[in-house]
Short mmCIF file of C-alpha atoms in Angstrom, two decimals:
data_model
loop_
_atom_site.label_atom_id
_atom_site.label_comp_id
_atom_site.label_asym_id
_atom_site.label_seq_id
_atom_site.Cartn_x
_atom_site.Cartn_y
_atom_site.Cartn_z
CA MET A 25 108.32 125.84 61.54
CA ASN A 26 105.83 123.97 63.70
CA ILE A 27 107.49 121.19 65.68
CA LEU A 28 104.15 119.38 65.90
CA ASN A 29 104.60 118.32 62.28
CA PHE A 30 107.92 116.60 63.02
CA ILE A 31 107.44 114.69 66.25
CA ASP A 32 105.41 111.67 67.32
CA ILE A 33 103.07 112.84 70.09
CA LYS A 34 101.06 110.73 72.53
CA LEU A 35 98.44 112.73 74.44
CA TYR A 36 96.85 111.59 77.69
CA LYS A 37 94.03 113.55 79.28
CA GLY A 38 92.86 112.74 82.76
CA ARG A 39 92.94 113.76 86.39
CA TYR A 40 96.25 115.54 86.08
CA LYS A 41 96.74 118.75 88.01
CA ASN A 42 99.39 120.08 85.66
CA LEU A 43 100.44 119.83 82.05
CA SER A 44 103.63 117.79 81.64
CA LEU A 45 105.91 116.65 78.84
CA LYS A 46 108.28 113.71 78.54
CA VAL A 47 110.43 112.53 75.63
CA THR A 48 110.79 108.75 75.68
CA ASP A 49 113.83 106.74 74.65
CA ASN A 50 112.23 106.06 71.26
CA GLY A 51 111.75 109.77 70.57
CA GLN A 52 108.05 109.98 71.32
CA LEU A 53 106.68 113.04 73.11
CA VAL A 54 104.31 112.00 75.89
CA VAL A 55 101.93 114.74 76.99
CA LYS A 56 99.80 114.48 80.12
CA ALA A 57 97.14 117.15 80.50
CA PRO A 58 94.12 117.98 82.68
CA LYS A 59 91.04 116.61 80.95
CA ASN A 60 89.37 120.03 80.61
CA LEU A 61 92.36 121.73 78.98
CA SER A 62 91.80 122.57 75.33
CA ASN A 63 93.94 121.11 72.59
CA GLU A 64 94.83 124.65 71.51
CA LYS A 65 96.30 125.42 74.94
CA ILE A 66 98.18 122.14 74.92
CA GLN A 67 99.65 122.88 71.49
CA GLU A 68 100.70 126.37 72.61
CA PHE A 69 102.48 124.86 75.59
CA ILE A 70 104.28 122.28 73.46
CA VAL A 71 105.45 124.94 70.99
CA SER A 72 106.70 127.10 73.89
CA LYS A 73 108.87 124.16 75.01
CA GLN A 74 110.35 123.55 71.58
CA LYS A 75 113.96 124.24 72.63
CA TRP A 76 113.67 121.84 75.57
CA ILE A 77 112.10 119.17 73.34
CA ASN A 78 114.88 119.55 70.78
CA ARG A 79 117.51 119.08 73.49
CA GLN A 80 115.80 115.90 74.66
CA LEU A 81 115.58 114.61 71.09
CA ASP A 82 119.31 115.26 70.66
CA LYS A 83 119.93 113.10 73.73
CA VAL A 84 117.80 110.34 72.23
CA LYS A 85 119.87 110.51 69.04
CA GLU A 86 123.09 110.17 71.06
CA MET A 87 121.67 107.14 72.84
CA CYS A 88 120.61 105.55 69.56
CA LEU A 89 124.12 106.01 68.15
CA LYS A 90 125.53 104.31 71.25
CA LYS A 91 123.02 101.48 70.90
CA GLU A 92 124.18 100.82 67.33
CA GLU A 93 127.68 100.02 68.65
CA TYR A 94 126.40 96.82 70.26
CA ASP A 95 125.56 93.49 68.65
CA PHE A 96 123.97 91.41 71.41
CA LYS A 97 123.08 88.58 69.05
CA SER A 98 126.72 87.86 68.26
CA TYR A 99 128.57 88.87 71.41
CA VAL A 100 128.44 89.30 75.14
CA TYR A 101 129.96 92.47 76.58
CA LEU A 102 132.06 92.93 79.67
CA PHE A 103 132.95 96.46 80.78
CA GLY A 104 132.40 97.83 77.29
CA LYS A 105 134.41 95.18 75.44
CA GLU A 106 132.84 92.58 73.16
CA ILE A 107 133.56 88.92 73.82
CA GLU A 108 132.75 85.93 71.66
CA TYR A 109 130.85 83.42 73.79
CA SER A 110 129.01 80.31 72.66
CA GLY A 111 127.38 79.27 75.93
CA LYS A 112 124.31 80.57 77.71
CA LYS A 113 124.58 84.31 78.21
CA GLU A 114 122.71 84.15 81.51
CA LYS A 115 125.44 81.89 82.88
CA PHE A 116 128.18 84.19 81.60
CA TYR A 117 126.77 87.23 83.37
CA ALA A 118 125.91 85.35 86.55
CA GLU A 119 129.50 84.14 86.79
CA ALA A 120 130.89 87.56 85.83
CA PHE A 121 128.82 89.14 88.60
CA GLU A 122 130.53 86.98 91.20
CA LYS A 123 133.97 86.94 89.59
CA TYR A 124 134.34 90.60 88.68
CA LEU A 125 131.62 92.78 90.14
CA SER A 126 131.65 91.62 93.76
CA PRO A 127 135.41 92.31 94.13
CA ILE A 128 134.99 95.78 92.60
CA VAL A 129 132.25 96.63 95.10
CA GLU A 130 134.39 95.35 97.97
CA ARG A 131 137.42 97.30 96.75
CA LEU A 132 135.55 100.58 96.40
CA SER A 133 133.80 100.07 99.73
CA ASN A 134 137.14 99.71 101.50
CA LYS A 135 138.76 102.50 99.50
CA TYR A 136 136.07 105.06 100.35
CA LYS A 137 135.20 103.61 103.78
CA LEU A 138 131.57 103.37 102.74
CA TYR A 139 130.14 100.06 103.85
CA TYR A 140 127.26 97.83 102.85
CA LYS A 141 125.81 94.65 104.36
CA SER A 142 124.92 92.50 101.38
CA LEU A 143 125.12 92.51 97.59
CA ASN A 144 122.54 91.02 95.25
CA LEU A 145 121.83 91.01 91.54
CA THR A 146 118.71 92.59 90.08
CA ASN A 147 117.12 92.86 86.62
CA SER A 148 115.37 96.19 87.04
CA LYS A 149 114.18 98.04 83.95
CA ARG A 150 114.32 101.38 85.78
CA VAL A 151 117.50 101.69 87.84
CA TRP A 152 121.15 100.65 87.77
CA GLY A 153 121.34 100.05 91.47
CA TYR A 154 119.76 100.55 94.86
CA LEU A 155 120.88 100.67 98.49
CA ASP A 156 118.12 100.31 101.09
CA ASN A 157 117.91 101.62 104.65
CA ASN A 158 119.62 98.49 105.95
CA LYS A 159 122.56 99.01 103.57
CA ASN A 160 121.63 96.03 101.42
CA MET A 161 122.83 96.75 97.89
CA ARG A 162 121.21 95.55 94.70
CA LEU A 163 123.01 96.11 91.41
CA ASN A 164 121.58 95.65 87.96
CA TRP A 165 123.56 92.90 86.25
CA LYS A 166 123.65 95.09 83.12
CA ILE A 167 126.25 97.35 84.69
CA LEU A 168 128.66 94.59 83.66
CA ILE A 169 128.09 95.77 80.07
CA LEU A 170 128.99 99.37 80.86
CA PRO A 171 132.51 100.76 80.43
CA ILE A 172 134.38 100.21 83.69
CA GLN A 173 134.37 103.90 84.67
CA LEU A 174 130.58 104.02 84.46
CA CYS A 175 130.24 100.74 86.32
CA GLU A 176 132.36 102.15 89.14
CA TYR A 177 130.34 105.37 89.10
CA VAL A 178 127.12 103.43 89.69
CA ILE A 179 128.71 101.48 92.55
CA THR A 180 130.19 104.62 94.13
CA HIS A 181 126.83 106.35 93.81
CA GLU A 182 125.11 103.56 95.71
CA LEU A 183 127.84 103.35 98.35
CA CYS A 184 127.42 107.07 99.03
CA HIS A 185 123.81 106.36 99.97
CA SER A 186 125.17 104.53 103.01
CA LYS A 187 125.97 108.01 104.37
CA GLU A 188 123.30 110.10 102.67
CA PHE A 189 120.10 108.20 101.91
CA ASN A 190 118.79 110.86 99.50
CA HIS A 191 119.89 112.96 96.55
CA SER A 192 120.52 116.12 98.55
CA LYS A 193 123.30 118.64 98.04
CA GLN A 194 125.24 116.80 100.73
CA PHE A 195 124.90 113.54 98.83
CA TRP A 196 126.26 114.96 95.58
CA SER A 197 129.09 116.64 97.48
CA LEU A 198 130.02 113.23 98.83
CA VAL A 199 129.96 111.70 95.34
CA GLU A 200 132.10 114.56 94.06
CA LYS A 201 134.61 113.96 96.86
CA PHE A 202 135.35 110.53 95.42
CA LEU A 203 134.58 111.24 91.76
CA PRO A 204 135.33 114.90 90.89
CA ASN A 205 134.14 114.24 87.30
CA TYR A 206 130.86 112.63 88.39
CA LYS A 207 128.76 115.08 86.35
CA LEU A 208 130.40 113.93 83.13
CA LEU A 209 130.02 110.29 84.15
CA ARG A 210 126.38 110.82 85.05
CA LYS A 211 125.72 112.44 81.68
CA GLU A 212 127.52 109.67 79.81
CA LEU A 213 125.58 107.00 81.70
CA LYS A 214 122.33 108.36 80.28
CA ASN A 215 123.49 107.31 76.82
CA TYR A 216 123.32 103.71 78.03
CA SER A 217 119.78 103.85 79.40
CA PHE A 218 118.66 101.70 76.45
CA LEU A 219 120.29 98.76 78.21
CA LEU A 220 117.74 98.95 81.01
CA THR A 221 114.67 98.64 78.82
CA ASN A 222 115.96 96.55 75.92
CA ARG A 223 116.40 92.80 75.81
CA VAL A 224 120.10 92.00 75.56
CA LEU A 225 120.11 88.25 76.32
#
């Protein structure tokens, strides 16, 4: 069976040094290849990566199933639970950020003795949170939609950057110190990546 007959492929040729593959959240295979590489060689490479591609497509399916659990037109969501709300959703989440999220960050900061200077809201389409060199934390407001354990994972992850400003072995050891099951949480969080790129308000 040739996988090329069953997958949507987008090919880009240009000044790329290496051949690379990426499966997007909508199940499309994006291929970036050096401009002089033949289509035959590209196809051979794609077929050789069939098992990897299938694994990525399975992850996309899991994310799509998770996405179907949400009805953003009818409800707002707080820590994984749906809430009927008739007002402006922007106001709901802005207030929830101050009422619920700020205290959680403060609590975890004190609990783990990992400190930050300031906390601000962001609407990034790429990341759940960020802690800069000056220990200023920015959290994506959409973590309010996540189940509480994933919300706290994101916050703990960013707080750990106050000690290790990288993703080194030492960093992950620090995360594991506070969250021994962080690998499971990290994997589960990927099923919610649709929240970053999709309009939910």
